XYZ file of C-alpha atoms in Angstrom:
576
model
C 132.212 79.792 103.612
C 132.625 82.998 101.590
C 130.255 85.984 101.994
C 130.490 89.175 99.931
C 128.373 92.305 99.533
C 128.250 95.327 97.221
C 126.524 98.076 99.189
C 124.287 100.922 98.006
C 124.410 103.304 100.983
C 120.935 104.603 101.905
C 120.587 104.447 105.723
C 123.652 105.214 107.897
C 126.181 105.831 105.131
C 129.182 105.380 107.430
C 131.715 102.613 106.844
C 130.724 101.106 110.196
C 127.497 99.930 108.552
C 129.296 98.168 105.697
C 128.562 94.526 105.032
C 128.895 91.655 105.617
C 128.016 92.844 109.116
C 129.625 90.872 111.937
C 128.353 90.603 115.516
C 130.546 91.988 118.314
C 131.753 88.523 119.319
C 132.441 87.550 115.710
C 130.074 84.578 115.744
C 127.349 85.839 113.400
C 127.531 87.347 109.914
C 124.792 89.098 107.926
C 124.701 90.057 104.248
C 121.485 91.923 103.574
C 119.944 93.597 100.517
C 117.023 95.980 100.958
C 115.429 98.152 103.625
C 113.367 97.436 106.738
C 111.093 100.408 107.330
C 110.093 99.624 110.913
C 113.684 99.113 112.053
C 113.529 102.019 114.533
C 110.670 100.369 116.426
C 112.484 97.024 116.472
C 115.665 98.818 117.574
C 113.888 100.250 120.616
C 112.555 96.791 121.492
C 116.049 95.299 121.242
C 117.535 98.021 123.417
C 114.829 97.429 126.012
C 115.969 93.798 126.077
C 119.573 94.787 126.756
C 121.061 94.864 123.271
C 123.636 97.562 122.535
C 123.837 98.773 118.929
C 126.808 100.769 117.647
C 125.424 102.061 114.323
C 122.246 103.752 113.116
C 121.737 101.184 110.342
C 118.803 98.854 109.831
C 121.320 96.091 109.018
C 122.550 95.919 112.603
C 118.955 95.826 113.848
C 118.186 92.829 111.599
C 121.372 91.091 112.774
C 120.484 91.437 116.465
C 116.873 90.395 115.849
C 118.014 87.188 114.136
C 120.559 86.477 116.882
C 117.790 86.822 119.450
C 114.883 85.090 117.686
C 116.241 83.318 114.621
C 113.750 82.704 111.806
C 110.881 83.518 114.198
C 111.932 87.169 114.027
C 111.325 87.457 110.291
C 107.602 88.118 110.701
C 108.400 91.390 112.474
C 110.191 92.863 109.455
C 108.165 95.310 107.349
C 110.092 96.097 104.214
C 111.914 94.672 101.225
C 114.831 92.370 101.801
C 116.860 89.339 100.832
C 119.353 88.191 103.437
C 121.956 85.593 104.333
C 122.622 85.067 108.066
C 125.450 82.726 109.062
C 126.291 81.197 112.437
C 130.010 80.328 112.467
C 129.592 78.110 115.547
C 126.876 75.804 114.190
C 127.744 76.370 110.490
C 124.068 77.032 109.802
C 123.100 79.412 107.000
C 119.701 81.134 107.075
C 118.362 82.712 103.877
C 115.172 84.761 103.810
C 113.134 86.890 101.424
C 110.486 89.520 102.138
C 106.839 88.492 102.034
C 106.086 90.290 98.751
C 109.234 89.200 96.912
C 110.321 92.784 96.275
C 113.978 91.807 96.510
C 115.201 88.687 94.641
C 117.221 85.792 96.049
C 118.561 82.808 94.093
C 120.451 79.688 95.111
C 122.067 76.582 93.650
C 122.708 73.382 95.609
C 125.272 71.076 94.009
C 127.253 68.082 95.241
C 130.309 70.261 95.801
C 128.878 73.641 96.836
C 125.944 75.789 97.874
C 125.856 79.195 96.154
C 123.541 82.114 96.916
C 123.151 85.521 95.283
C 120.646 88.312 94.771
C 121.446 87.946 91.055
C 121.684 84.830 88.921
C 124.727 86.439 87.310
C 126.479 86.213 90.679
C 125.879 82.466 90.918
C 127.147 81.883 87.376
C 130.195 84.088 88.009
C 131.224 81.802 90.865
C 132.144 79.115 88.337
C 130.638 76.519 90.680
C 127.374 76.017 88.772
C 127.211 74.904 85.108
C 125.333 77.170 82.719
C 122.483 75.091 81.295
C 119.176 76.267 79.838
C 116.003 75.090 81.556
C 113.816 74.532 78.487
C 110.598 74.121 80.492
C 110.642 77.865 81.174
C 110.304 78.695 77.480
C 106.646 77.679 77.421
C 106.006 79.506 80.698
C 107.532 82.647 79.219
C 105.436 82.494 76.061
C 102.287 82.090 78.159
C 102.914 84.559 80.971
C 105.717 86.912 79.769
C 108.104 85.727 82.488
C 109.558 82.648 84.184
C 107.428 80.727 86.690
C 109.146 80.499 90.074
C 110.651 78.740 91.928
C 112.397 77.406 88.808
C 114.469 79.736 86.658
C 115.761 79.718 83.073
C 118.853 77.927 84.382
C 118.935 74.264 85.389
C 119.950 73.847 89.001
C 119.315 77.480 89.976
C 116.154 78.155 91.985
C 114.456 81.267 93.310
C 113.653 81.424 97.012
C 109.953 82.188 97.114
C 108.492 85.250 98.775
C 107.796 84.979 102.505
C 110.058 81.926 102.858
C 113.282 81.151 104.627
C 115.830 78.464 103.842
C 118.094 76.677 106.318
C 121.281 75.079 105.008
C 123.435 72.949 107.305
C 125.546 69.819 106.852
C 124.897 69.848 103.088
C 121.117 69.603 103.516
C 118.502 72.296 103.122
C 114.875 72.940 104.043
C 112.598 75.768 102.913
C 109.766 76.994 105.125
C 107.155 79.762 104.808
C 107.394 82.239 107.670
C 104.299 84.162 106.669
C 101.454 83.862 104.214
C 100.016 86.481 101.890
C 97.016 84.247 101.232
C 93.544 85.278 102.270
C 92.279 84.250 105.727
C 89.139 82.155 105.999
C 87.235 84.664 108.126
C 86.188 87.682 106.057
C 84.702 90.843 107.481
C 81.852 92.910 106.071
C 83.383 96.386 106.195
C 81.258 99.566 105.889
C 82.305 101.782 102.982
C 83.350 104.762 105.087
C 85.426 102.629 107.421
C 87.152 100.874 104.516
C 88.122 104.179 102.910
C 89.350 105.820 106.112
C 91.312 102.776 107.288
C 92.942 102.350 103.879
C 94.056 105.979 103.950
C 95.353 105.648 107.514
C 97.435 102.565 106.724
C 98.729 104.004 103.463
C 99.729 107.268 105.165
C 101.603 105.272 107.786
C 103.373 103.257 105.095
C 104.339 106.348 103.082
C 105.920 107.942 106.149
C 107.907 104.785 106.877
C 109.138 104.618 103.293
C 110.664 108.091 103.598
C 113.341 106.976 106.075
C 116.708 107.558 104.374
C 119.908 109.574 104.607
C 119.788 110.451 100.893
C 117.340 112.437 98.685
C 114.034 110.724 97.795
C 111.712 111.300 94.843
C 108.610 109.796 93.188
C 107.852 108.097 89.877
C 104.738 110.035 88.774
C 102.651 108.748 85.857
C 99.559 110.831 86.587
C 97.528 107.689 87.314
C 95.612 106.971 90.501
C 98.370 105.075 92.321
C 101.273 107.503 92.007
C 99.055 110.600 92.236
C 97.581 109.365 95.523
C 101.084 108.890 96.939
C 101.903 112.479 95.968
C 98.645 113.754 97.498
C 99.414 112.029 100.808
C 102.969 113.393 100.776
C 101.562 116.893 100.290
C 99.062 116.424 103.097
C 101.926 115.365 105.376
C 103.717 118.645 104.658
C 106.139 117.580 101.924
C 106.109 120.462 99.425
C 108.362 120.593 96.371
C 108.742 116.821 96.600
C 110.773 115.701 93.553
C 108.490 113.961 91.032
C 109.708 112.444 87.772
C 107.839 111.302 84.695
C 108.207 110.290 81.065
C 106.828 112.473 78.267
C 106.708 111.507 74.610
C 108.181 114.106 72.288
C 105.627 116.072 70.193
C 106.885 114.246 67.094
C 105.210 111.084 68.450
C 101.730 112.586 68.028
C 98.911 112.300 70.570
C 99.884 108.911 72.018
C 100.598 109.181 75.736
C 99.773 112.883 75.980
C 97.233 112.189 78.743
C 100.028 110.781 80.897
C 102.029 113.982 80.606
C 98.994 116.207 81.117
C 97.834 114.457 84.281
C 101.327 114.065 85.714
C 101.944 117.786 85.324
C 98.500 118.587 86.736
C 99.150 116.373 89.771
C 102.502 118.061 90.374
C 100.863 121.489 90.244
C 97.943 120.444 92.435
C 100.144 118.951 95.150
C 103.029 121.457 94.909
C 105.674 118.995 93.727
C 108.930 119.754 91.929
C 108.158 118.170 88.558
C 110.738 116.936 86.043
C 109.522 115.205 82.858
C 112.023 113.408 80.630
C 111.163 113.341 76.928
C 111.557 110.186 74.865
C 110.917 109.089 71.304
C 111.562 105.895 69.379
C 115.315 106.395 69.754
C 114.845 104.830 73.182
C 114.846 101.490 71.333
C 118.610 101.908 70.945
C 118.893 100.766 74.549
C 117.197 97.414 73.896
C 120.346 95.292 73.696
C 121.822 96.829 76.858
C 118.533 96.260 78.659
C 118.314 92.586 77.669
C 121.971 91.952 78.511
C 121.304 93.214 82.028
C 118.374 90.867 82.692
C 118.932 87.719 84.747
C 115.939 86.195 82.959
C 113.883 87.433 79.990
C 110.836 89.558 80.832
C 108.440 90.447 78.007
C 107.440 93.819 79.446
C 107.931 96.754 77.087
C 107.781 99.221 79.971
C 111.163 97.846 81.109
C 112.764 100.018 78.446
C 111.039 103.135 79.784
C 111.700 102.239 83.417
C 115.391 101.716 82.718
C 115.641 105.036 80.894
C 113.773 106.848 83.653
C 115.955 105.291 86.360
C 119.088 106.493 84.592
C 117.659 109.981 84.104
C 116.559 110.256 87.736
C 119.829 109.040 89.295
C 121.618 112.447 89.223
C 118.711 113.932 91.204
C 117.875 111.328 93.886
C 119.053 107.919 95.108
C 115.612 106.601 96.130
C 112.190 106.845 94.465
C 108.721 105.829 95.573
C 106.587 103.821 93.136
C 102.903 102.914 92.902
C 103.707 99.256 92.165
C 101.478 96.749 93.945
C 98.337 98.878 94.060
C 96.748 97.120 91.073
C 97.291 93.675 92.585
C 95.931 94.671 95.997
C 92.930 96.686 94.826
C 92.016 95.015 91.505
C 93.282 97.581 89.035
C 93.862 95.544 85.892
C 91.285 95.146 83.144
C 91.481 91.369 83.560
C 90.369 91.759 87.190
C 87.284 93.720 86.166
C 86.562 91.330 83.279
C 86.828 88.368 85.660
C 84.528 90.101 88.153
C 81.896 90.607 85.447
C 82.378 87.026 84.245
C 81.680 85.682 87.754
C 78.601 87.898 88.115
C 77.169 86.870 84.747
C 78.781 83.494 84.116
C 75.880 81.988 82.168
C 75.474 85.102 80.028
C 79.232 85.165 79.420
C 79.170 81.639 78.075
C 76.318 82.585 75.749
C 78.163 85.748 74.694
C 81.115 83.613 73.675
C 79.185 82.321 70.674
C 78.081 85.801 69.595
C 81.603 87.201 69.798
C 82.975 84.322 67.755
C 80.699 85.415 64.921
C 81.838 89.024 65.332
C 85.593 88.353 65.475
C 86.230 89.260 61.813
C 84.726 92.712 62.483
C 87.076 93.537 65.379
C 89.948 95.455 63.791
C 93.180 95.275 65.798
C 95.944 96.388 63.466
C 96.419 99.976 64.641
C 97.896 102.066 67.443
C 95.001 103.721 69.250
C 94.111 104.396 72.908
C 91.328 101.778 72.599
C 93.523 99.129 70.986
C 93.657 97.020 74.157
C 89.865 96.991 74.358
C 89.601 95.742 70.770
C 92.300 93.142 71.414
C 90.426 91.886 74.470
C 87.129 91.655 72.572
C 88.848 89.854 69.719
C 90.284 87.230 72.080
C 87.343 86.993 74.465
C 85.498 84.094 72.783
C 88.512 81.833 73.303
C 89.068 82.977 76.884
C 85.638 82.271 78.407
C 85.330 78.830 80.036
C 82.827 77.214 82.412
C 85.717 76.807 84.880
C 86.709 80.149 86.516
C 90.310 78.977 86.918
C 90.763 78.416 83.187
C 88.982 81.659 82.360
C 91.224 83.840 84.514
C 94.413 82.141 83.363
C 93.308 82.796 79.783
C 92.905 86.477 80.718
C 96.502 86.520 82.025
C 98.127 84.747 79.078
C 99.441 86.299 75.907
C 97.945 85.533 72.517
C 97.862 81.788 71.874
C 99.647 82.454 68.584
C 102.916 82.549 70.512
C 102.366 79.188 72.156
C 101.641 77.666 68.744
C 105.202 78.524 67.702
C 106.699 76.000 70.125
C 107.872 72.750 68.564
C 107.002 70.888 71.786
C 104.390 71.857 74.377
C 103.667 70.385 77.779
C 100.563 72.423 78.585
C 99.671 74.208 81.809
C 97.751 72.820 84.788
C 94.110 72.334 83.915
C 92.400 73.218 87.169
C 92.652 73.880 90.876
C 90.386 73.094 93.787
C 87.181 75.055 93.893
C 87.766 78.385 95.604
C 85.499 79.953 98.183
C 86.323 83.403 96.782
C 87.450 83.391 93.150
C 87.954 87.157 93.106
C 90.321 86.975 96.052
C 92.064 84.086 94.332
C 92.645 86.080 91.126
C 94.216 88.956 93.080
C 96.400 86.495 94.982
C 97.446 84.887 91.707
C 98.650 88.194 90.290
C 100.261 89.137 93.608
C 102.255 85.893 93.655
C 103.066 85.631 89.943
C 102.765 88.720 87.741
C 103.720 91.285 90.390
C 106.802 89.407 91.580
C 108.090 87.829 88.372
C 107.305 90.744 86.049
C 106.698 94.127 87.719
C 108.979 93.877 90.766
C 111.702 91.855 89.055
C 111.802 94.206 86.076
C 111.789 97.297 88.305
C 114.515 95.989 90.605
C 116.827 94.935 87.780
C 116.447 98.088 85.680
C 116.779 100.439 88.663
C 119.717 98.605 90.242
C 121.595 98.883 86.935
C 121.631 102.613 87.725
C 122.140 102.227 91.521
C 118.670 103.642 92.153
C 116.517 102.185 94.925
C 112.776 101.884 94.209
C 110.387 101.629 97.176
C 106.768 100.464 97.080
C 104.559 101.961 99.845
C 101.480 99.977 98.764
C 103.296 96.757 99.664
C 103.223 97.165 103.427
C 102.406 94.442 105.923
C 99.666 96.440 107.622
C 97.758 97.466 104.484
C 97.939 94.003 102.964
C 96.801 92.238 106.138
C 93.854 94.615 106.441
C 92.695 94.028 102.865
C 92.972 90.261 103.237
C 90.309 90.347 105.918
C 87.503 91.137 103.468
C 85.766 89.369 100.601
C 87.097 89.958 97.103
C 83.794 91.409 95.921
C 84.183 94.283 98.385
C 87.061 95.660 96.334
C 84.961 95.656 93.131
C 81.504 96.644 94.325
C 81.800 100.273 93.157
C 84.076 99.791 90.163
C 87.722 99.173 89.423
C 90.059 100.212 92.257
C 87.236 102.251 93.751
C 88.715 102.372 97.273
C 91.861 104.192 96.166
C 89.821 106.458 93.895
C 87.650 107.494 96.845
C 90.718 108.234 98.964
C 92.209 110.314 96.144
C 88.938 112.157 95.486
C 88.859 113.169 99.157
C 92.343 114.640 98.651
C 91.041 116.913 95.889
C 91.982 114.603 93.039
C 88.662 113.479 91.561
C 89.671 114.292 87.977
C 92.508 111.767 88.231
C 90.138 108.903 89.062
C 88.276 108.532 85.757
C 91.119 108.621 83.237
C 92.127 105.541 81.190
C 94.937 103.426 82.639
C 98.178 103.978 80.693
C 101.193 103.931 83.047
C 104.405 104.925 81.282
C 103.016 104.022 77.865
C 104.652 104.208 74.455
C 103.501 103.447 70.876
C 105.545 100.261 70.680
C 103.588 98.817 67.761
C 104.257 101.875 65.611
C 107.928 101.998 66.538
C 108.470 98.328 65.733
C 106.979 98.889 62.258
C 109.350 101.757 61.448
C 111.873 100.429 58.867
C 114.739 102.273 60.570
C 114.282 99.959 63.566
C 114.608 96.772 61.509
C 117.997 96.103 63.174
C 116.029 95.031 66.259
C 114.927 91.853 64.477
C 118.390 90.518 63.661
C 118.023 87.545 66.018
C 114.417 86.958 64.943
C 115.356 86.852 61.256
C 118.249 84.431 61.706
C 117.036 80.864 61.164
C 120.160 79.586 62.958
C 119.482 81.602 66.126
C 119.169 79.619 69.351
C 115.492 80.598 69.595
C 114.643 78.396 66.620
C 115.939 75.273 68.263
C 112.640 75.497 70.153
C 110.308 77.616 67.988
C 109.051 77.088 64.451
C 110.969 79.534 62.264
C 108.420 79.776 59.429
C 105.466 80.438 61.717
C 107.483 83.035 63.634
C 108.232 84.910 60.394
C 104.538 84.819 59.490
C 103.551 86.368 62.828
C 106.251 89.025 62.479
C 105.096 89.813 58.939
C 101.465 90.200 60.053
C 102.533 92.830 62.566
C 105.005 94.706 60.399
C 102.563 95.072 57.492
C 99.890 96.445 59.835
C 97.368 93.627 59.428
C 97.451 92.753 63.142
C 98.665 94.433 66.305
C 101.109 91.836 67.585
C 103.336 94.393 69.306
C 103.217 92.566 72.657
C 103.986 89.211 71.059
C 106.731 90.552 68.790
C 108.416 92.305 71.706
C 108.266 89.081 73.736
C 109.910 87.114 70.918
C 112.478 89.822 70.318
C 113.542 89.908 73.990
C 113.677 86.107 74.211
C 115.715 85.759 71.010
C 118.246 88.361 72.127
C 118.492 86.990 75.670
C 119.178 83.462 74.414
C 121.869 84.694 72.029
C 123.556 86.873 74.647
C 123.581 84.132 77.280
C 123.886 80.823 75.420
C 125.590 81.476 72.079
C 128.980 79.739 71.976
């Protein structure tokens, strides 16, 4: 048994808190990645039960909790973590991952060894697991922009799912859920005022817990509802001049993204933050190869480039940042959530509208960079996305353009249906919470930030807030518009003007940049007919799609970026 750990010191920076952490009697070992925000409360409970702790770290608290309660203690942990806990007496290894999957954990079970790491690169570096491509993930990637867990892009390497623990002993393993983020059967009817006040109370509590650290903390501020609300609550709690960081496009990029900068600066002024914007232009694309090389698995999310740049720029200022990630999945903030809500309300009309929109498709221009481009793209694709079955309809809303899937030489198809749901709206939020949030947003954020030794924390993903929201019907979260609960909380904090702006995040004019001839070097792997990508994709059809985007006839920026990332990742990882 070999256990190693590379520590980013956040809480109790002394060497006594280094890992792997060993119990006083030497029997137990813990290697732990992440933070547990309620560790002080658990510490007091342990001390009341006679446990003596020698450090101020949350790692030692987790160790003693697992010694005392084993896997049963995992439910008490509120935070982000991936851990390996080993009993040298019984030779039992316990692996566990937080309930939201904020921190990754991978493993490989072979005839000769069992290897675990928070990065796939760590498993491959062991030399104990052969490096083989799992081709089934290619179709998943082209449909959803990321791998579908628990499988990975590597044969024999699996991802431990969120809210699960794994026991390995005597060369056998079992995986078990220790908590569920699924909706309970009993759903409350919650009065509007109570819902707003309770949401604020739980979010305030979570924000305060997420501030526990022995290093400086800041905030990723986009000027949208989620990050602005976090800043407003920090200000209300007495945190003035809180460091806030944002991305601003240089004036040479025109009007694209200027609302982000305007509202981020306005939020910083309103809530007395110390605001630092970092300017970018299309030269940020120079970091594409470095970004892709750092990814364990390909992720077709263009914001990864911006997030990576921002993480590197922020690192000299702080070691921890708060992020608004998770708010959209909990409160229904994506356009597909609202579209699905309207589809369920007017299902018969939607099916009739499908025919009308099919006639209008030639009139829906999509080949331009414009703040409304996503609306036009959605309308253009809508006729093909509406189905009598809600399951198929929502999955169509989550998939990329079918043009990408047509490039595959062989297709297996996705599951056709699921059991009828009592609450389809709740199901769609759960779907994004389990898939898109974990495999795209959180994975991308963790990998890009950890490349710069920056820790990103997500106050919206707290046990208390999530459990409260799961006790109500999905329609409650949509009855007054998209993400209306958070907007009401923010409006009460003096931020009403932030609640009606279009959703942008850290946006960039990717379509325009990809068309610029000076960036043609990006397509080296896509132009090469002998590239690994074209063992699986049709080369001619791929060139046709690329040509349609580059000549401005269609806006395929999302699809082109997905292909570009996949082509580069395959070359970097599987070229001989």
